[in-house]
Each structure stands twice: as C-alpha cells, then as structure tokens.
GROMACS .gro file of C-alpha atoms in nm:
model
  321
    1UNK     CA    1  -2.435  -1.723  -4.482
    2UNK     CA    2  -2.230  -1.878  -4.260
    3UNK     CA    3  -2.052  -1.618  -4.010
    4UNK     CA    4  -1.700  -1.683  -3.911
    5UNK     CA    5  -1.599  -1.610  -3.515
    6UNK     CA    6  -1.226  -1.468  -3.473
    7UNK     CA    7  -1.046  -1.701  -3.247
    8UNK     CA    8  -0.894  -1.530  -2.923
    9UNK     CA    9  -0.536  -1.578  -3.120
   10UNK     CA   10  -0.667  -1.387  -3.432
   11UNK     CA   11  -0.831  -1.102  -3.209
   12UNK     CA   12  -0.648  -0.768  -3.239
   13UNK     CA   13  -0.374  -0.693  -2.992
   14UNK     CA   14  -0.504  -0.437  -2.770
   15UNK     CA   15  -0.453  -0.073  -2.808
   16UNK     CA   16  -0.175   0.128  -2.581
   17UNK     CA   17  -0.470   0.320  -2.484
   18UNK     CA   18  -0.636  -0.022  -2.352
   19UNK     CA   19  -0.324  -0.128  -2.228
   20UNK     CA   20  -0.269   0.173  -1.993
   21UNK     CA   21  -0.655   0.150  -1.894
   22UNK     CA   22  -0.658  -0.178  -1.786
   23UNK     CA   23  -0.355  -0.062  -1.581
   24UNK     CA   24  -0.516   0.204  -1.393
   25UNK     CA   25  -0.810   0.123  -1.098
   26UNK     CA   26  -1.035   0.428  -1.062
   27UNK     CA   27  -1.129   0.483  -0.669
   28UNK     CA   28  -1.514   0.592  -0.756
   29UNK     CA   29  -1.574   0.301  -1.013
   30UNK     CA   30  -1.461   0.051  -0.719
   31UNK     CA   31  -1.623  -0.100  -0.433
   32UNK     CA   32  -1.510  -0.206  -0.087
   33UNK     CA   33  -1.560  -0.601  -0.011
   34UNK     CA   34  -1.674  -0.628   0.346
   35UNK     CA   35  -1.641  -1.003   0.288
   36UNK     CA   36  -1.304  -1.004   0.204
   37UNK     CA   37  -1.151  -1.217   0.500
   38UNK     CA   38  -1.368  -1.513   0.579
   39UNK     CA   39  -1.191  -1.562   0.875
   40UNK     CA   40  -1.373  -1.246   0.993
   41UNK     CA   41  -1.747  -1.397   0.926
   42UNK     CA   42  -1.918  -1.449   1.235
   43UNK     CA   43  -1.727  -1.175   1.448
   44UNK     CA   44  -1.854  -0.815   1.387
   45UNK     CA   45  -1.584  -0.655   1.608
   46UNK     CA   46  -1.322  -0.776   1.330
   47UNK     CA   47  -1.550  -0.624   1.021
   48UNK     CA   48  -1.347  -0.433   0.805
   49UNK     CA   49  -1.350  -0.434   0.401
   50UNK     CA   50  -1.101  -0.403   0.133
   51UNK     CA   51  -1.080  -0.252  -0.235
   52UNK     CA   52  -0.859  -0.428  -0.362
   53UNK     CA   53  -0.633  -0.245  -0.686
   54UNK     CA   54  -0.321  -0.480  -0.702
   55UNK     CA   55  -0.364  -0.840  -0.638
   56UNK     CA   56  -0.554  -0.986  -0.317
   57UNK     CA   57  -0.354  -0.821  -0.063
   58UNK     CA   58  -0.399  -1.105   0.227
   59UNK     CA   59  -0.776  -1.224   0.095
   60UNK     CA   60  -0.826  -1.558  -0.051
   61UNK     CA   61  -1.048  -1.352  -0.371
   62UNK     CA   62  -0.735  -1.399  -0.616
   63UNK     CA   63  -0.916  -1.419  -0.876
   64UNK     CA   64  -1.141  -1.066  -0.883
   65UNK     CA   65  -1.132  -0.965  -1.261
   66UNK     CA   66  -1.136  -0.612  -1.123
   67UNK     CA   67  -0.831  -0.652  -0.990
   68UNK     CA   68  -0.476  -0.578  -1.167
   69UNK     CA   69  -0.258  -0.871  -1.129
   70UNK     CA   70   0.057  -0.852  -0.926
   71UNK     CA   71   0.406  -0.914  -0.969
   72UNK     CA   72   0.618  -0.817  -0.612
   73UNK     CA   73   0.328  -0.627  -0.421
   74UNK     CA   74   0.011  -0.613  -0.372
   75UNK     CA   75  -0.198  -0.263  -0.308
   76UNK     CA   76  -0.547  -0.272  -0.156
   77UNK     CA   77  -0.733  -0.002   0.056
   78UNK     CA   78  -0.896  -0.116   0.434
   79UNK     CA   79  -1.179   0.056   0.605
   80UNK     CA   80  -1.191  -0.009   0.944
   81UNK     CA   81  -1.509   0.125   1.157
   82UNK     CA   82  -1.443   0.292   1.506
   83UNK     CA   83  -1.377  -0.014   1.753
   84UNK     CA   84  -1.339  -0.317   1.549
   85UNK     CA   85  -0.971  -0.442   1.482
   86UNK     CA   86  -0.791  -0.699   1.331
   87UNK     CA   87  -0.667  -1.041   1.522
   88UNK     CA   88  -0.331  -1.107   1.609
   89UNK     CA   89  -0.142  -1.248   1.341
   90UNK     CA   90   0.180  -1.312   1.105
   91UNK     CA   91   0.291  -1.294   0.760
   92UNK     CA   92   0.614  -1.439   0.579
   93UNK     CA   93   0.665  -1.093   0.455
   94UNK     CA   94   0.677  -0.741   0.562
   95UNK     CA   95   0.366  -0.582   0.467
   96UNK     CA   96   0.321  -0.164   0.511
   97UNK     CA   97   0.026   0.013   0.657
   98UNK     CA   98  -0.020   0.369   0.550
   99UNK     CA   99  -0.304   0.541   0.736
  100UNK     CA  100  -0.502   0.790   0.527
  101UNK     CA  101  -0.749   0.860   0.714
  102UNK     CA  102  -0.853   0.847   1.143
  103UNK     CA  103  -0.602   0.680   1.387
  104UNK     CA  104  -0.489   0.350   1.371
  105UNK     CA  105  -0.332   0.160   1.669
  106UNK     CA  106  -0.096  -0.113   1.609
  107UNK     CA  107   0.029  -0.336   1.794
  108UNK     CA  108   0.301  -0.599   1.765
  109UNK     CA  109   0.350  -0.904   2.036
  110UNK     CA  110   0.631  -1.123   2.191
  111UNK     CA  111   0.594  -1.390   2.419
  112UNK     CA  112   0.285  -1.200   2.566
  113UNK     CA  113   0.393  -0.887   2.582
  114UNK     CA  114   0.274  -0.633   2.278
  115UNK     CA  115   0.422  -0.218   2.200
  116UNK     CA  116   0.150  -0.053   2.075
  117UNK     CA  117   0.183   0.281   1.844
  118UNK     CA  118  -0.091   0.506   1.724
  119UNK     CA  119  -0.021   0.621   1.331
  120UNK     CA  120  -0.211   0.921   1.201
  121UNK     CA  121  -0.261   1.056   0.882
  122UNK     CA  122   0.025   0.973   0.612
  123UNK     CA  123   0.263   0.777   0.886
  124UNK     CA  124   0.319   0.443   0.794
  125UNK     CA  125   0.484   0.087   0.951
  126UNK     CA  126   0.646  -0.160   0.760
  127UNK     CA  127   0.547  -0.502   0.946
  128UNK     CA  128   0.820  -0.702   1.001
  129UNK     CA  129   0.820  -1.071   0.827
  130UNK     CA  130   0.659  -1.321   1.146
  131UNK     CA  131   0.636  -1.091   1.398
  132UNK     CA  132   0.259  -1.115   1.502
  133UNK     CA  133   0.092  -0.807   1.474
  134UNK     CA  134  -0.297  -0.638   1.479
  135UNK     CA  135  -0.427  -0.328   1.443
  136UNK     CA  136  -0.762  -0.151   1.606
  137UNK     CA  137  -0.963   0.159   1.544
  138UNK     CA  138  -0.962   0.312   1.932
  139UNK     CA  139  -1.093   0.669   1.732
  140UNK     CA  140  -1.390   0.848   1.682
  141UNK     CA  141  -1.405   0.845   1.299
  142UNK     CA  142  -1.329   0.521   1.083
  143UNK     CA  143  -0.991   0.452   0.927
  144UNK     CA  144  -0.933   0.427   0.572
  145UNK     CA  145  -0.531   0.312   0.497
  146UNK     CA  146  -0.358   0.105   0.214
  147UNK     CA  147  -0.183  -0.126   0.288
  148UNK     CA  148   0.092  -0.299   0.057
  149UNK     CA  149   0.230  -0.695   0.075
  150UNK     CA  150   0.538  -0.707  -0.047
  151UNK     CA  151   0.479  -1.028  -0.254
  152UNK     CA  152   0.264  -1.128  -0.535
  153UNK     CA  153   0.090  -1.373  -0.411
  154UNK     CA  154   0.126  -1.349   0.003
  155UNK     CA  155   0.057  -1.721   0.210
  156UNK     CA  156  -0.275  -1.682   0.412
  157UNK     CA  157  -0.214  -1.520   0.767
  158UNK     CA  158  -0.139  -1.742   1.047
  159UNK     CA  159  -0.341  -1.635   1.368
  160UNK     CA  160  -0.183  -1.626   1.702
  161UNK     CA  161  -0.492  -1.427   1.941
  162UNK     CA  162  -0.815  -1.491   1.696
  163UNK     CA  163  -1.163  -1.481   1.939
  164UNK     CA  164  -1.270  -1.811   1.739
  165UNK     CA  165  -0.985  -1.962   2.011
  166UNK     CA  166  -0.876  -1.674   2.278
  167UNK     CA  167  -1.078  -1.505   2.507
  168UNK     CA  168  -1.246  -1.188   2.377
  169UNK     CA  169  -1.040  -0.927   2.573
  170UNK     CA  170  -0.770  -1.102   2.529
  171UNK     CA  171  -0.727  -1.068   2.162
  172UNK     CA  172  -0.880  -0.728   2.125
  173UNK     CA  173  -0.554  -0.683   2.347
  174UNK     CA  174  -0.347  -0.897   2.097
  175UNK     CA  175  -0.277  -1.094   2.317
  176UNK     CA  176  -0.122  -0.908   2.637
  177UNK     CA  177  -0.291  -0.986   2.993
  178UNK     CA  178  -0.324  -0.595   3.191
  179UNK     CA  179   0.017  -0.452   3.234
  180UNK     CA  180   0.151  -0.662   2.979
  181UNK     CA  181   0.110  -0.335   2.693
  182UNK     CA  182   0.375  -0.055   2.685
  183UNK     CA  183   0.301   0.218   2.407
  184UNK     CA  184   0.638   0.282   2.189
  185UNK     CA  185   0.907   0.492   2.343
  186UNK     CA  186   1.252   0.559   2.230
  187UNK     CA  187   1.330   0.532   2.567
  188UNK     CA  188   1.201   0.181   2.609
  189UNK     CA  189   1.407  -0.103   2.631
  190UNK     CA  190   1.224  -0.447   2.530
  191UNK     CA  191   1.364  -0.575   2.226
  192UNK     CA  192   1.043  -0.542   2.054
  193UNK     CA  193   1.066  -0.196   2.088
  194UNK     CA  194   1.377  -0.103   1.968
  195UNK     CA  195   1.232  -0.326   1.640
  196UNK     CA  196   0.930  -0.118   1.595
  197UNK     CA  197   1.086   0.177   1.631
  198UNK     CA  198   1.280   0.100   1.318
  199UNK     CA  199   0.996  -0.020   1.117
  200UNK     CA  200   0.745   0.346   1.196
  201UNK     CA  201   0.747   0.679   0.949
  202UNK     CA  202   0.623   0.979   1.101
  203UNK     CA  203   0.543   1.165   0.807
  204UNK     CA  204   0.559   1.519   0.992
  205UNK     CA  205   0.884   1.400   1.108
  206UNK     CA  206   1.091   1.237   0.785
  207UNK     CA  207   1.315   1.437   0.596
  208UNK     CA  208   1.203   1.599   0.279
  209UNK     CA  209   1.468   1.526  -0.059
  210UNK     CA  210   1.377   1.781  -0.354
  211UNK     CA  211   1.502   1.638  -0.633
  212UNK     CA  212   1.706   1.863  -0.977
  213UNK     CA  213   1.389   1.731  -1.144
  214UNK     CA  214   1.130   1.980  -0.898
  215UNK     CA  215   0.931   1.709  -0.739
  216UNK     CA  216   1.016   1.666  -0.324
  217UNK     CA  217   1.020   1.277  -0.184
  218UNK     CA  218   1.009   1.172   0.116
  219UNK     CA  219   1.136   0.789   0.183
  220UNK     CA  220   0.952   0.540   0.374
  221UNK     CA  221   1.080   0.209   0.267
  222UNK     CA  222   1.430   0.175   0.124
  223UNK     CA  223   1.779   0.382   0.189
  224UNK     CA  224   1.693   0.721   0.410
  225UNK     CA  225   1.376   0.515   0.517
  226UNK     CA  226   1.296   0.190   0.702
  227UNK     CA  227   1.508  -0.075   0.533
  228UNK     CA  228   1.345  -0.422   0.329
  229UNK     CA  229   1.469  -0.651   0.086
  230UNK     CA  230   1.174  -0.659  -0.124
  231UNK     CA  231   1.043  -0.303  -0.228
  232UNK     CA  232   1.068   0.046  -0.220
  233UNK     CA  233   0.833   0.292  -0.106
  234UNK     CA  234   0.825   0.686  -0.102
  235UNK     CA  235   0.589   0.963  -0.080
  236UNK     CA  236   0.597   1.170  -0.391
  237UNK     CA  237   0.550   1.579  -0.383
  238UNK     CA  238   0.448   1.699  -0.707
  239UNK     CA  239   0.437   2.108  -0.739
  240UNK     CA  240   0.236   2.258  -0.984
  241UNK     CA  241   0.364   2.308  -1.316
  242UNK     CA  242   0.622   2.016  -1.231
  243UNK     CA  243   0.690   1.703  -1.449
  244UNK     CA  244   0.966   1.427  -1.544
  245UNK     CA  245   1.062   1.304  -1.905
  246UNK     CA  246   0.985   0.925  -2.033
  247UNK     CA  247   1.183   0.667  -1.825
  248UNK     CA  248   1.174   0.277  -1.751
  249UNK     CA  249   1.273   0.067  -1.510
  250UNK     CA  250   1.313  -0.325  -1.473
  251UNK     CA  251   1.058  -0.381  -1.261
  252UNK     CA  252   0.712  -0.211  -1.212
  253UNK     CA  253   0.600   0.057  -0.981
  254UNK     CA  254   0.274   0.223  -0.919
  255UNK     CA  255   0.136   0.561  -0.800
  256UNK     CA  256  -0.145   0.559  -0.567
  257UNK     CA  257  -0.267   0.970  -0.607
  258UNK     CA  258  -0.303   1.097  -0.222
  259UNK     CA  259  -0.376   1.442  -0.306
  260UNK     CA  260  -0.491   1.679  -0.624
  261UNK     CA  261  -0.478   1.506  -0.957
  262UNK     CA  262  -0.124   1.367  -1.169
  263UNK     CA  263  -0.123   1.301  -1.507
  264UNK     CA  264   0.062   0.983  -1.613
  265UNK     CA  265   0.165   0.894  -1.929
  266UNK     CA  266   0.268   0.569  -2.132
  267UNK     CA  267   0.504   0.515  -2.433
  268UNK     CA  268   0.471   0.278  -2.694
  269UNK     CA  269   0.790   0.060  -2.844
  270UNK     CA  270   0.679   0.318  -3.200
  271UNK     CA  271   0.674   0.614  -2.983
  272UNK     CA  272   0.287   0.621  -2.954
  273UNK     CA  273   0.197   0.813  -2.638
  274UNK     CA  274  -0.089   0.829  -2.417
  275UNK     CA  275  -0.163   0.997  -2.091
  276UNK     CA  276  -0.469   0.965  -1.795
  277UNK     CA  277  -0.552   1.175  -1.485
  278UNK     CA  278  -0.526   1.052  -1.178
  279UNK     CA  279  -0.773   1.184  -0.906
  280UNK     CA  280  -0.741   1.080  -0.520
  281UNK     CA  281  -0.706   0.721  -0.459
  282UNK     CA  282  -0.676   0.628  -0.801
  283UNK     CA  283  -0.376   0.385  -0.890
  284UNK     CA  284  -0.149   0.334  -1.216
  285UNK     CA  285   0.060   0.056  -1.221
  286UNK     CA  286   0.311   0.043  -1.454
  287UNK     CA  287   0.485  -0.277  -1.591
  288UNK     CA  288   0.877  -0.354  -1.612
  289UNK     CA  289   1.020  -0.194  -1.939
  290UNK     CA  290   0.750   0.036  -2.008
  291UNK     CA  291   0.853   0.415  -2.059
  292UNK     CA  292   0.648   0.686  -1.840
  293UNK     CA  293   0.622   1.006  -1.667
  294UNK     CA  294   0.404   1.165  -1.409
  295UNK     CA  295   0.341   1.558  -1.427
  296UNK     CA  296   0.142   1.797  -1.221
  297UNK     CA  297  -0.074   2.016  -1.489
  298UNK     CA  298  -0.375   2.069  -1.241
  299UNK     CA  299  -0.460   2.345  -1.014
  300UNK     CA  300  -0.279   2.225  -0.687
  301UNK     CA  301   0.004   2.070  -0.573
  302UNK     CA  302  -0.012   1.675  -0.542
  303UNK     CA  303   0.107   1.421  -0.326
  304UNK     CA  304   0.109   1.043  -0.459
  305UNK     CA  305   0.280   0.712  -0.238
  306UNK     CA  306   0.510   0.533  -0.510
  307UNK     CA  307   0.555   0.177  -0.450
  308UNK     CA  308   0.853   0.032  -0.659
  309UNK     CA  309   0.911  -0.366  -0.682
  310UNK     CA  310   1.256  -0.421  -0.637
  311UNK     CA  311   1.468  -0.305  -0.308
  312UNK     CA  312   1.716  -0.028  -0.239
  313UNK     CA  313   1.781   0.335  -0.323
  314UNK     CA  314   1.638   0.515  -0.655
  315UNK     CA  315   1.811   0.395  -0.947
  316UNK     CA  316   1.607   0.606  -1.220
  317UNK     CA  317   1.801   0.959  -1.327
  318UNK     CA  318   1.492   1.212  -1.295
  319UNK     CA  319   1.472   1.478  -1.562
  320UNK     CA  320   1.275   1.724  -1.569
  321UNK     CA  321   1.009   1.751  -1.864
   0.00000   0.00000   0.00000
C-alpha cells in the first residue's frame, strides 16, 4: 500500500490554541546564550548572555527557531556578571534597558567625555539613536535586565572603545581618560547631560495613572514618559481580582510578566477563546488585529512591562472585564 504524505499546503491550519502558544516564550523552558555576541569571544571581561524572546535583539543568531519573530521590537533578557561590561558603541535606533535585577551603570560618550548613571531595579533608559553608549556591572550581585530594540531587525552595533582596538582601561571607561567622567546631575551642564536626563525612568520616582478600568500604569516610553518615534512602553499594575474586556490594536504589543502571574487571553475571528498564565519573565506577544485581554485571577498583585509597536499615547479604550 502505497502511503500518501500531506504536502505542507494540505496540512491543517493550526489551532488558536497553537497559535497563542507559539506566541508565548516561557522563562524556565529557555536558556541564556553566552555566545550570543561574537564580538565578545576572546574577551571575558565583556561575557554576558542573552535569552532571546522577540527577535535577535543586537545578535547576529536571527534565525533561532526558539525565537518569536519580530515586527517593530525586539525583546531579549541580558545577564551580566559582577565586573564585566559592554564596549562602547552605537545603534541607528533607540534601544531601552530595563534593569531587573543588581545595578547597572551606563554610560553614554561625546567627544571623550562620558555621564554615567547607575539604574536599579525597574528604572529604565531609552538609548538615544547614535549616541555611543556601554554599560558595566560595578555591583556585588549580577544583573539580569531586558532590553528592547525598537526595530525588527536592528543593523549590527558599530564600536567606538572595543579592547580588540583601545586600551583596556580605556574602554572599560568608555572611552573617557581620568576626569573626563561626570555621574548625571540635573545640575550639570554638558549637553550630554541634559540628553540623558531626558532619556532615564526612575521607577520610584514616575507618576502612577490608575486607569477607570482598575489596573495603575506607569509610562516609560511615549507621552508622560521619555518621548520616541518608534514604540511605546509602560509598566503595567495589575490588582487582584482586576481585568480588561477583548480589544485589538493595529499593531502588536507584548507583556513581559515582572511580578505574580497574568492570565492572557486570545480571540478567534468565530469567537473561539483561549487563555495562558503568565509566570515571571514569561512573554506573550500579541499580533496586529488580534483581540485580547490580560486579568489578574492569582493570589497577588502583578506587575508586567508592556511594549507596544507603534509611537505615542494609548489609543485603546480600557474596559473593565
């Protein structure tokens, strides 16, 4: 008997269940890449390694099968072990840092001189588009952050202060010669200072919005937060027992879970639904069009960083479920 193999074009269309699953990277089925920037091989005081959720984030490995594909960001988590950093460089596009766990110092340079700032827990900086910029672990404990390109498919970095061409102290220093660092001040007066100072989120310090829907936000990237042209980024507060109807927008967004667990759900165009739970560090994306919701049905209150891939304030009209 002669047995007949279904072409991919006859194979059934996937499930909404497989849809949303193949939509959703789970933090303790993932691994970190600690060869995820061959520019890094050969220099142990750059080692750091990425899991990568949306897209490549910066690393050449585009085409990881484990990865969700991207559309106008990418998402990946760094690790970053006490005293390494990360060499002087620029992107074409603003890319955000959001430290989750330790003390990250960043740095951004100018003609020699680099403003250094020290982010802790849930703070965040948007890097500005070709300013060069680095980042090193001065801490006692290693940092774990995410950090989102706001493209789909970002150019590789272009190195200013790498130690394959600068001398070793002066690119841990990003390349400032001694007395050529000033940490960021309001008070200071260098241009690159006023710029960073407009591109940093204290979380402790940014205003909290509660929404008619019960869920509190607080902005880091759009209007009431640093301003871009490419995406929009808040932190979400999600109180237990809170949830929003079924909506959609035009382009995707996903929820990287920060704290407690958030269920998300998906509609189908035949009003099929189907819902997952999130745990900490797990990420949903969420394509243009589709309907969904997020609710809080757990134990404690959650906290999840929404990244949205268009620009500008909120456009979608909350209700509550």
């Amino acid at each position: 008997m002669n047995v007949i193999t279904p072409t991919v074009a006859e194979a059934a269309p996937a499930s909404l269940q497989q849809q949303m699953q193949a939509h959703i990277g789970r933090h303790a089925q993932k691994s970190f890449d600690w060869d995820a920037f061959p520019s890094n091989r050969g220099y142990p005081e750059l080692a750091r390694a990425q899991m990568r959720y949306i897209g490549a984030g910066g690393s050449p490995k585009v085409g990881d099968t484990a990865t969700m594909k991207p559309d106008h960001f990418t998402l990946s988590l760094i690790h970053k072990p006490v005293g390494n950093y990360a060499a002087c460089h620029a992107h074409e596009i603003e890319e955000s840092f959001l430290i989750l766990d330790g003390v990250l110092t960043v740095g951004w340079e100018q003609e020699g001189q680099v403003i250094e700032v020290k982010l802790g827990p849930k703070d965040m900086i948007l890097n500005a588009r070709d300013v060069p910029h680095g980042f090193r672990n001065d801490g006692v404990v290693p940092v774990l952050m995410s950090i989102s390109v706001d493209v789909g498919a970002p150019l590789p970095p272009r190195y200013v202060y790498h130690p394959k061409n600068t001398e070793a102290a002066l690119a841990r220093a990003f390349g400032a010669q001694p007395g050529k660092t000033e940490a960021l001040s309001a008070a200071g007066t260098h241009p690159l200072q006023q710029l960073m100072a407009h591109h940093v989120i204290r979380f402790s310090e940014q205003p909290i919005e509660w929404h008619p829907a019960g869920f509190s936000r607080k902005v880091y990237v759009g209007e009431g937060g640093v301003q871009s042209t490419t995406a929009h980024k808040d932190m979400i507060g999600i109180p237990r027992g809170v949830g929003v109807k079924p909506y959609a927008r035009p382009v995707e967004d996903a929820f990287l879970v920060i704290e407690g667990v958030v269920t998300v759900g998906w509609e189908g165009d035949d009003g099929e639904v189907v819902e997952a739970k999130l745990g900490p560090l797990d990420v949903v994306k969420t394509p243009a069009g589709r309907r969904h919701w997020f609710r809080n049905d757990d134990m404690s209150d959650a906290q999840m960083f929404m990244v949205v891939g268009e620009p500008g304030a909120e456009t979608v009209q909350f209700e509550a479920a």
